[in-house]
Amino acid sequence: MRLFTAFLTAFAHRLRAPALVSLALASGIAPATPRIEQWTAPTGAKVYFVASHELPMIDIQIDFAAGNAFDPPRKSGTASFTHALLDAGAGNLDEQAISERAADLGLILGGSTSEDRASLTLRTLSAARERDESVALAATILARPRFPAEVLERERIRALANLREALTKPAVLATRAFRAAIYAGHPYGVVSDEESLSVITREDLIAFHAHYYSARNASIAIVGDLDRATAEKIAIALTQYLPAGGKVETLPVPPQPGKTQIARITNPSAQAHILIGQPAMSRDDPDYFPLLVGNHILGGGGFTSRLMREVREKRGLVYDIHSYFEPRRVLGPFQIGLQTRGTQNALALDVVRATLSTFITEGPTEKELQTARDNLVNGFGLRLDSNAKILNNISIIGFYGLPLDWLEQYPRAVSAVSREEIRDAFARRVNQDRLITVIAGGDGDKNESTNNIKTATKP
């Protein structure tokens, strides 16, 4: 099933999210940014629209504050199941009929869930018949899902099987433990397990949908070959049958860990998977740009980053190492991630900590800052070179309530970031006395090394 494929990855692994901070930036003269029109539909939904007539296509994304952080207590997975089963039957159409109808129209349905939001996406031809009938089908899926009990059971079995398999992998074990540790007691820290998935009922999905999938809780992004008047009609059509609803509950700000902690998870893998971090950045964070540019220098810039240079190039301890900030509605994580041989994890950690400490204390060099700007500038056009990428950007702007000229502000804001601002932001937002470290796996390498030693000392 289309939506459930995305769900399996989202709930079972919940691996590191994309580096959302790496949206388009530029300094100096930037490529033209899309003109975003915004209004509130009569239904109460917020609408963000960009006209683009190069292709006879329309891309639409409907976001709800209905992500995993809103799962009911002890029923983690409810948000993901609710989203995944939207197209398992709706109105007078069953799962097969929805699939066939979408195929007949050339409609591509998709979507995902994250900690903050649940999204439904659709791509349709801009011709009137295909457009209107595709929107009508999507509206039915959004407003009148059936949540068939037999489909829920089928997908529960599949989800449990995927979870069991995922829990054999050190990367998954590290991610789950890291998330639970840095967000202890917070909705961001809750992870799905067999118990929570087993007790979710059809009634839970119905209740979750009724509460969170409302018109006033919807943000709609529309990009493509249509005019403003048609976009207005689409926004109404998509949300007119949803309950009006109201503003959903506000997520609390997560507390910082009380002290530095190190957790070790045994796994027979040769590679140790290591995660280091803490809660750090919200989407509207005043330190957003200094942290963004600084992280590109520290560990977000690939082979130009300082962590890559110190840990891989100089010492050969890893194949890949990275860092990123993931801005969320409330403090999203700062995370450093690497994999190294189990017998080398202590040395690798020492180098990472020393590199981070030096960066926080001294900040970047002027050369590093200029290189980061150049790299980010050169990638700016690629961030907006398709309707799908524009849709992604404006859906973020809409859902998180960023200014309409946010993409235009980007070049100026990034160009204005100084070395001192980066050093100051990192010193305040990345507290080395509160960092959480999780090490999963690497035990196979230790055993192999021990066996080799024994063999070598035999007479």
Coordinates of C-alpha atoms in Angstrom, one line a residue:
M1 CA 0.0 0.0 0.0
R2 CA 1.3 3.4 -0.9
L3 CA 1.0 5.2 2.4
F4 CA 2.0 2.2 4.5
T5 CA 5.3 1.8 2.7
A6 CA 6.4 5.2 4.1
F7 CA 5.0 4.2 7.5
L8 CA 7.1 1.1 7.9
T9 CA 10.3 3.1 7.6
A10 CA 9.0 5.9 9.8
F11 CA 7.8 3.9 12.8
A12 CA 10.2 0.9 12.9
H13 CA 13.5 2.7 12.3
R14 CA 12.9 6.4 12.9
L15 CA 16.4 6.8 11.9
R16 CA 18.1 10.1 11.6
A17 CA 15.9 12.5 9.8
P18 CA 17.0 14.4 6.8
A19 CA 19.2 17.3 7.5
L20 CA 16.3 19.7 7.2
V21 CA 18.6 22.6 8.0
S22 CA 20.3 22.2 4.5
L23 CA 17.6 24.1 2.7
A24 CA 18.6 26.5 -0.1
L25 CA 20.9 29.3 0.8
A26 CA 22.9 31.9 -1.0
S27 CA 25.1 34.9 -0.5
G28 CA 25.6 37.8 -2.9
I29 CA 23.2 37.5 -5.9
A30 CA 20.8 34.6 -5.5
P31 CA 18.6 32.9 -8.0
A32 CA 15.0 34.0 -8.1
T33 CA 12.9 32.5 -5.4
P34 CA 9.3 31.5 -6.0
R35 CA 6.6 34.0 -5.3
I36 CA 4.4 32.6 -2.5
E37 CA 0.8 33.6 -2.1
Q38 CA -0.9 32.9 1.2
W39 CA -4.5 33.0 2.5
T40 CA -6.8 31.3 4.9
A41 CA -9.5 29.2 3.2
P42 CA -13.2 29.6 4.4
T43 CA -12.8 26.2 6.1
G44 CA -10.0 27.6 8.3
A45 CA -7.1 25.9 6.5
K46 CA -3.9 27.9 5.8
V47 CA -3.0 27.9 2.1
Y48 CA 0.4 28.5 0.4
F49 CA 0.4 28.7 -3.4
V50 CA 3.1 29.0 -6.1
A51 CA 2.1 29.2 -9.8
S52 CA 4.4 27.3 -12.1
H53 CA 3.3 26.7 -15.7
E54 CA 6.4 24.9 -17.2
L55 CA 4.7 21.5 -16.9
P56 CA 1.0 20.5 -17.0
M57 CA 1.2 19.2 -13.4
I58 CA 0.0 20.1 -9.9
D59 CA 1.7 19.1 -6.7
I60 CA -0.1 19.4 -3.4
Q61 CA 0.8 18.7 0.2
I62 CA -1.6 18.8 3.1
D63 CA 0.1 18.9 6.5
F64 CA -1.5 18.3 9.9
A65 CA 0.0 18.7 13.4
A66 CA -0.6 15.0 13.8
G67 CA 2.8 13.5 14.0
N68 CA 4.3 10.8 16.3
A69 CA 4.7 13.2 19.2
F70 CA 0.9 13.3 19.5
D71 CA 0.5 9.6 20.0
P72 CA -1.7 8.6 23.0
P73 CA 0.1 7.4 26.1
R74 CA 1.3 3.8 25.8
K75 CA 0.0 3.6 22.2
S76 CA 3.0 4.8 20.2
G77 CA 2.4 4.1 16.6
T78 CA -1.2 5.5 16.5
A79 CA -0.3 8.5 14.4
S80 CA 1.6 6.4 11.9
F81 CA -1.1 3.8 11.6
T82 CA -3.7 6.5 11.2
H83 CA -1.8 8.1 8.3
A84 CA -0.9 4.8 6.7
L85 CA -4.5 3.5 6.6
L86 CA -6.0 6.7 5.1
D87 CA -6.2 5.1 1.6
A88 CA -7.1 1.6 2.9
G89 CA -10.7 2.4 2.2
A90 CA -12.6 5.7 2.3
G91 CA -16.2 6.7 1.6
N92 CA -17.8 4.0 -0.6
L93 CA -14.4 2.9 -2.0
D94 CA -12.4 0.0 -0.7
E95 CA -8.6 -0.2 -0.9
Q96 CA -8.5 -1.8 -4.3
A97 CA -11.0 0.7 -5.7
I98 CA -8.9 3.6 -4.5
S99 CA -5.8 2.2 -6.1
E100 CA -7.6 1.6 -9.4
R101 CA -9.2 5.0 -9.4
A102 CA -5.8 6.7 -8.7
A103 CA -4.3 4.8 -11.6
D104 CA -7.0 5.7 -14.0
L105 CA -6.5 9.4 -13.2
G106 CA -2.7 9.2 -13.3
L107 CA -2.8 10.4 -9.6
I108 CA 0.3 9.7 -7.5
L109 CA -0.6 9.6 -3.8
G110 CA 2.1 9.7 -1.1
G111 CA 3.0 11.2 2.3
S112 CA 4.8 10.6 5.5
T113 CA 4.7 11.1 9.3
S114 CA 7.4 12.8 11.3
E115 CA 7.5 13.8 15.0
D116 CA 5.6 17.0 14.3
R117 CA 3.4 16.4 11.3
A118 CA 1.5 14.0 9.1
S119 CA 1.5 14.8 5.4
L120 CA -0.6 13.6 2.4
T121 CA 0.9 14.5 -1.0
L122 CA -0.7 14.2 -4.5
R123 CA 0.6 14.9 -8.0
T124 CA -2.0 15.2 -10.7
L125 CA -2.3 16.5 -14.2
S126 CA -3.5 20.1 -14.4
A127 CA -6.3 19.2 -17.0
A128 CA -9.6 20.0 -15.4
R129 CA -11.1 16.5 -15.3
E130 CA -8.0 14.8 -13.9
R131 CA -7.3 17.6 -11.5
D132 CA -10.9 17.9 -10.1
E133 CA -11.4 14.2 -9.8
S134 CA -8.0 13.6 -8.2
V135 CA -8.7 16.4 -5.6
A136 CA -12.1 14.9 -4.9
L137 CA -10.6 11.4 -4.3
A138 CA -7.9 12.9 -2.0
A139 CA -10.7 14.8 -0.1
T140 CA -12.6 11.6 0.5
I141 CA -9.4 9.9 1.7
L142 CA -8.7 12.7 4.1
A143 CA -12.2 13.2 5.5
R144 CA -13.9 9.7 5.3
P145 CA -11.3 7.0 5.9
R146 CA -12.8 3.6 6.9
F147 CA -9.8 2.2 8.8
P148 CA -10.9 -1.4 8.1
A149 CA -10.2 -3.7 11.0
E150 CA -8.9 -6.4 8.8
V151 CA -6.4 -4.1 7.1
L152 CA -5.2 -2.8 10.5
E153 CA -4.5 -6.4 11.6
R154 CA -2.7 -7.1 8.4
E155 CA -0.5 -4.1 8.7
R156 CA 0.1 -4.7 12.4
I157 CA 1.5 -8.1 11.6
R158 CA 3.7 -6.6 8.9
A159 CA 4.8 -3.7 11.2
L160 CA 5.7 -6.1 14.1
A161 CA 7.7 -8.3 11.7
N162 CA 9.6 -5.2 10.5
L163 CA 10.2 -4.0 14.0
R164 CA 11.6 -7.4 15.1
E165 CA 14.0 -7.4 12.1
A166 CA 14.9 -3.7 12.7
L167 CA 15.8 -4.4 16.3
T168 CA 18.6 -6.8 15.2
K169 CA 20.4 -3.8 13.6
P170 CA 22.9 -1.7 15.7
A171 CA 22.0 1.5 13.8
V172 CA 18.3 1.1 14.8
L173 CA 19.2 0.2 18.4
A174 CA 21.4 3.2 18.7
T175 CA 18.8 5.6 17.2
R176 CA 16.0 4.3 19.5
A177 CA 18.2 4.5 22.6
F178 CA 19.6 7.9 21.7
R179 CA 16.1 9.3 21.1
A180 CA 14.8 7.9 24.4
A181 CA 17.8 9.3 26.3
I182 CA 17.9 12.9 25.0
Y183 CA 14.1 13.2 25.2
A184 CA 13.5 11.3 28.4
G185 CA 9.9 12.1 29.6
H186 CA 9.1 14.0 26.4
P187 CA 6.8 13.0 23.5
Y188 CA 9.8 13.1 21.2
G189 CA 11.4 10.4 23.2
V190 CA 8.7 7.7 23.0
V191 CA 9.5 4.8 20.6
S192 CA 7.1 2.2 19.3
D193 CA 7.5 -1.3 20.6
E194 CA 5.6 -4.6 20.3
E195 CA 3.4 -3.9 23.2
S196 CA 2.3 -0.4 22.0
L197 CA 1.7 -1.7 18.5
S198 CA -0.3 -4.7 19.7
V199 CA -2.8 -2.6 21.7
I200 CA -3.8 0.0 19.1
T201 CA -7.4 -0.5 18.0
R202 CA -9.5 0.7 15.1
E203 CA -11.3 3.0 17.6
D204 CA -7.9 4.6 18.5
L205 CA -7.4 5.5 14.8
I206 CA -10.9 6.9 14.4
A207 CA -10.5 9.0 17.6
F208 CA -7.0 10.3 16.5
H209 CA -8.3 11.2 13.0
A210 CA -11.3 13.0 14.4
H211 CA -9.2 15.1 16.7
Y212 CA -6.1 16.0 14.6
Y213 CA -7.3 15.8 11.0
S214 CA -9.3 19.0 11.1
A215 CA -9.5 21.9 8.7
R216 CA -8.1 24.5 11.1
N217 CA -5.2 22.1 11.8
A218 CA -4.4 21.8 8.1
S219 CA -1.7 23.6 6.1
I220 CA -1.9 23.2 2.4
A221 CA 0.9 23.8 -0.1
I222 CA 0.0 24.0 -3.8
V223 CA 2.5 24.3 -6.7
G224 CA 1.9 24.0 -10.4
D225 CA 0.0 24.8 -13.5
L226 CA -3.0 26.7 -12.2
D227 CA -4.1 30.1 -11.2
R228 CA -5.0 31.6 -7.8
A229 CA -8.8 31.2 -8.3
T230 CA -8.4 27.4 -9.0
A231 CA -6.0 27.0 -6.1
E232 CA -8.6 28.6 -3.8
K233 CA -11.2 26.1 -5.0
I234 CA -8.9 23.2 -4.5
A235 CA -8.1 24.2 -0.9
I236 CA -11.8 24.4 -0.1
A237 CA -12.5 21.0 -1.8
L238 CA -9.8 19.3 0.1
T239 CA -11.0 20.5 3.5
Q240 CA -14.7 21.2 3.3
Y241 CA -15.7 17.8 4.7
L242 CA -13.2 17.8 7.5
P243 CA -14.4 18.9 11.0
A244 CA -13.6 22.5 11.7
G245 CA -11.6 21.6 14.8
G246 CA -9.3 23.9 16.7
K247 CA -5.7 24.4 17.5
V248 CA -4.2 21.2 18.8
E249 CA -2.3 21.0 22.1
T250 CA 1.2 22.6 22.2
L251 CA 4.2 20.4 22.7
P252 CA 6.2 21.1 25.8
V253 CA 9.8 22.3 25.5
P254 CA 12.0 19.3 26.2
P255 CA 14.4 19.6 29.2
Q256 CA 18.1 19.2 28.7
P257 CA 19.8 16.1 30.0
G258 CA 21.0 16.6 33.5
K259 CA 24.5 15.4 32.9
T260 CA 26.7 13.7 30.4
Q261 CA 25.7 10.1 29.9
I262 CA 27.1 7.1 28.0
A263 CA 24.9 4.1 27.1
R264 CA 26.4 0.9 25.6
I265 CA 24.2 -1.6 23.7
T266 CA 25.7 -5.1 23.0
N267 CA 25.4 -6.3 19.5
P268 CA 27.7 -8.8 17.6
S269 CA 28.4 -6.3 14.7
A270 CA 32.0 -5.5 13.9
Q271 CA 31.2 -1.8 13.6
A272 CA 30.2 0.3 16.6
H273 CA 27.4 2.8 15.8
I274 CA 27.9 5.9 17.8
L275 CA 25.5 8.8 18.3
I276 CA 26.3 12.0 20.4
G277 CA 23.9 14.9 21.0
Q278 CA 21.2 16.7 22.9
P279 CA 18.0 18.8 22.2
A280 CA 19.1 22.0 20.5
M281 CA 17.1 23.8 17.8
S282 CA 13.5 24.8 17.1
R283 CA 12.3 25.7 13.6
D284 CA 12.0 29.4 14.6
D285 CA 15.2 29.5 16.7
P286 CA 16.9 32.9 16.9
D287 CA 20.2 31.0 16.6
Y288 CA 19.1 29.2 13.4
F289 CA 21.5 30.7 10.9
P290 CA 24.7 30.7 13.1
L291 CA 24.0 27.0 14.0
L292 CA 23.2 26.2 10.4
V293 CA 26.4 27.6 8.9
G294 CA 28.5 26.5 11.9
N295 CA 27.3 22.9 11.5
H296 CA 28.1 22.9 7.8
I297 CA 31.7 23.6 8.9
L298 CA 31.7 21.2 11.8
G299 CA 30.1 18.1 10.3
G300 CA 27.5 18.9 7.7
G301 CA 29.7 19.7 4.8
G302 CA 30.9 16.2 3.8
F303 CA 34.6 16.0 3.0
T304 CA 35.1 19.7 3.7
S305 CA 33.9 19.4 7.3
R306 CA 36.2 19.5 10.3
L307 CA 35.0 16.2 11.8
M308 CA 35.6 14.4 8.5
R309 CA 39.1 15.8 8.3
E310 CA 40.1 15.0 11.8
V311 CA 38.5 11.6 12.3
R312 CA 38.7 10.1 8.8
E313 CA 41.3 11.9 6.8
K314 CA 44.0 12.3 9.5
R315 CA 43.4 9.1 11.5
G316 CA 41.4 6.7 9.3
L317 CA 39.0 5.8 12.1
V318 CA 35.7 6.0 10.1
Y319 CA 34.3 5.8 6.7
D320 CA 31.6 8.4 7.3
I321 CA 31.0 10.9 10.1
H322 CA 28.5 13.7 10.1
S323 CA 26.6 16.2 12.3
Y324 CA 23.4 18.0 11.9
F325 CA 20.7 20.0 13.6
E326 CA 17.1 18.9 13.0
P327 CA 14.8 21.9 13.7
R328 CA 11.4 20.9 15.0
R329 CA 8.4 22.7 16.5
V330 CA 10.2 22.5 19.8
L331 CA 13.9 21.7 20.3
G332 CA 14.9 19.2 17.8
P333 CA 18.2 17.3 18.1
F334 CA 21.8 18.2 17.5
Q335 CA 23.5 14.9 16.6
I336 CA 26.9 13.6 15.6
G337 CA 26.9 10.2 14.1
L338 CA 29.7 7.8 13.1
Q339 CA 30.6 4.1 12.7
T340 CA 33.9 2.7 13.7
R341 CA 35.5 -0.7 14.6
G342 CA 34.5 -1.8 18.0
T343 CA 38.2 -1.8 19.2
Q344 CA 38.5 1.8 18.0
N345 CA 35.4 3.4 19.5
A346 CA 37.2 4.9 22.5
L347 CA 39.8 6.6 20.3
A348 CA 37.3 7.8 17.8
L349 CA 35.2 9.3 20.6
D350 CA 38.2 11.1 22.1
V351 CA 38.9 12.7 18.7
V352 CA 35.3 13.7 18.2
R353 CA 35.0 15.3 21.6
A354 CA 38.3 17.1 21.2
T355 CA 37.3 18.4 17.8
L356 CA 33.9 19.6 19.1
S357 CA 35.5 21.2 22.1
T358 CA 37.9 23.1 20.0
F359 CA 35.2 24.2 17.6
I360 CA 33.0 25.5 20.4
T361 CA 35.9 27.3 22.1
E362 CA 37.5 28.9 19.1
G363 CA 34.8 28.8 16.4
P364 CA 35.6 28.4 12.7
T365 CA 38.4 30.0 10.7
E366 CA 37.7 32.6 8.1
K367 CA 38.7 30.1 5.4
E368 CA 36.3 27.5 6.7
L369 CA 33.5 30.1 6.9
Q370 CA 34.1 31.2 3.3
T371 CA 34.2 27.6 2.1
A372 CA 30.9 26.9 3.8
R373 CA 29.3 29.9 2.2
D374 CA 30.6 28.9 -1.2
N375 CA 29.4 25.3 -0.9
L376 CA 25.9 26.4 0.3
V377 CA 25.6 29.1 -2.4
N378 CA 26.5 26.7 -5.2
G379 CA 23.8 24.3 -4.1
F380 CA 21.1 26.9 -3.8
G381 CA 19.6 26.5 -7.3
L382 CA 19.4 22.8 -6.9
R383 CA 17.1 23.2 -3.9
L384 CA 14.4 24.9 -6.0
D385 CA 14.8 23.3 -9.4
S386 CA 11.6 21.3 -9.5
N387 CA 8.0 21.7 -8.3
A388 CA 8.5 18.9 -5.8
K389 CA 11.4 20.7 -4.2
I390 CA 9.5 24.0 -4.2
L391 CA 6.5 22.2 -2.6
N392 CA 8.8 20.8 0.1
N393 CA 10.1 24.3 0.9
I394 CA 6.8 26.0 1.0
S395 CA 5.2 23.2 3.0
I396 CA 7.8 23.8 5.7
I397 CA 7.2 27.6 5.6
G398 CA 3.5 27.0 5.9
F399 CA 3.4 24.4 8.6
Y400 CA 6.0 26.1 10.8
G401 CA 4.6 29.6 10.2
L402 CA 7.8 31.0 8.8
P403 CA 7.8 34.4 6.9
L404 CA 6.6 34.2 3.3
D405 CA 10.0 35.8 2.2
W406 CA 12.0 33.2 4.2
L407 CA 13.8 31.9 1.1
E408 CA 14.6 35.5 0.1
Q409 CA 15.9 36.2 3.6
Y410 CA 18.2 33.1 3.5
P411 CA 21.0 34.6 1.4
R412 CA 21.2 37.8 3.5
A413 CA 20.9 36.0 6.8
V414 CA 23.6 33.5 5.9
S415 CA 25.9 36.1 4.4
A416 CA 25.7 38.1 7.7
V417 CA 26.7 35.2 9.9
S418 CA 30.1 35.8 11.5
R419 CA 32.7 33.6 13.2
E420 CA 31.8 35.1 16.6
E421 CA 28.1 34.5 16.1
I422 CA 28.8 30.8 15.3
R423 CA 31.1 30.4 18.3
D424 CA 28.6 32.1 20.6
A425 CA 25.6 30.1 19.4
F426 CA 27.5 26.8 19.7
A427 CA 28.8 27.7 23.2
R428 CA 25.2 28.4 24.4
R429 CA 23.4 25.6 22.5
V430 CA 25.8 22.6 22.6
N431 CA 26.6 21.9 26.2
Q432 CA 29.4 19.4 26.5
D433 CA 28.5 18.7 30.1
R434 CA 25.0 17.4 29.0
L435 CA 25.8 15.5 25.8
I436 CA 24.3 12.0 25.5
T437 CA 26.4 9.3 23.9
V438 CA 25.0 5.9 22.7
I439 CA 27.3 3.2 21.4
A440 CA 25.6 0.2 19.8
G441 CA 27.5 -2.8 18.5
G442 CA 31.2 -3.3 17.8
D443 CA 31.3 -6.4 20.0
G444 CA 32.0 -8.7 17.0
D445 CA 35.2 -6.7 16.3
K446 CA 36.3 -7.1 19.9
N447 CA 35.7 -10.8 19.9
E448 CA 37.6 -11.2 16.6
S449 CA 40.5 -9.2 18.0
T450 CA 40.6 -11.4 21.1
N451 CA 40.6 -14.5 19.0
N452 CA 43.4 -13.2 16.8
I453 CA 45.5 -12.5 19.9
K454 CA 45.0 -16.0 21.3
T455 CA 45.9 -17.5 18.0
A456 CA 49.0 -15.5 17.7
T457 CA 50.3 -16.5 21.2
K458 CA 49.8 -20.2 20.7
P459 CA 53.1 -22.2 20.7

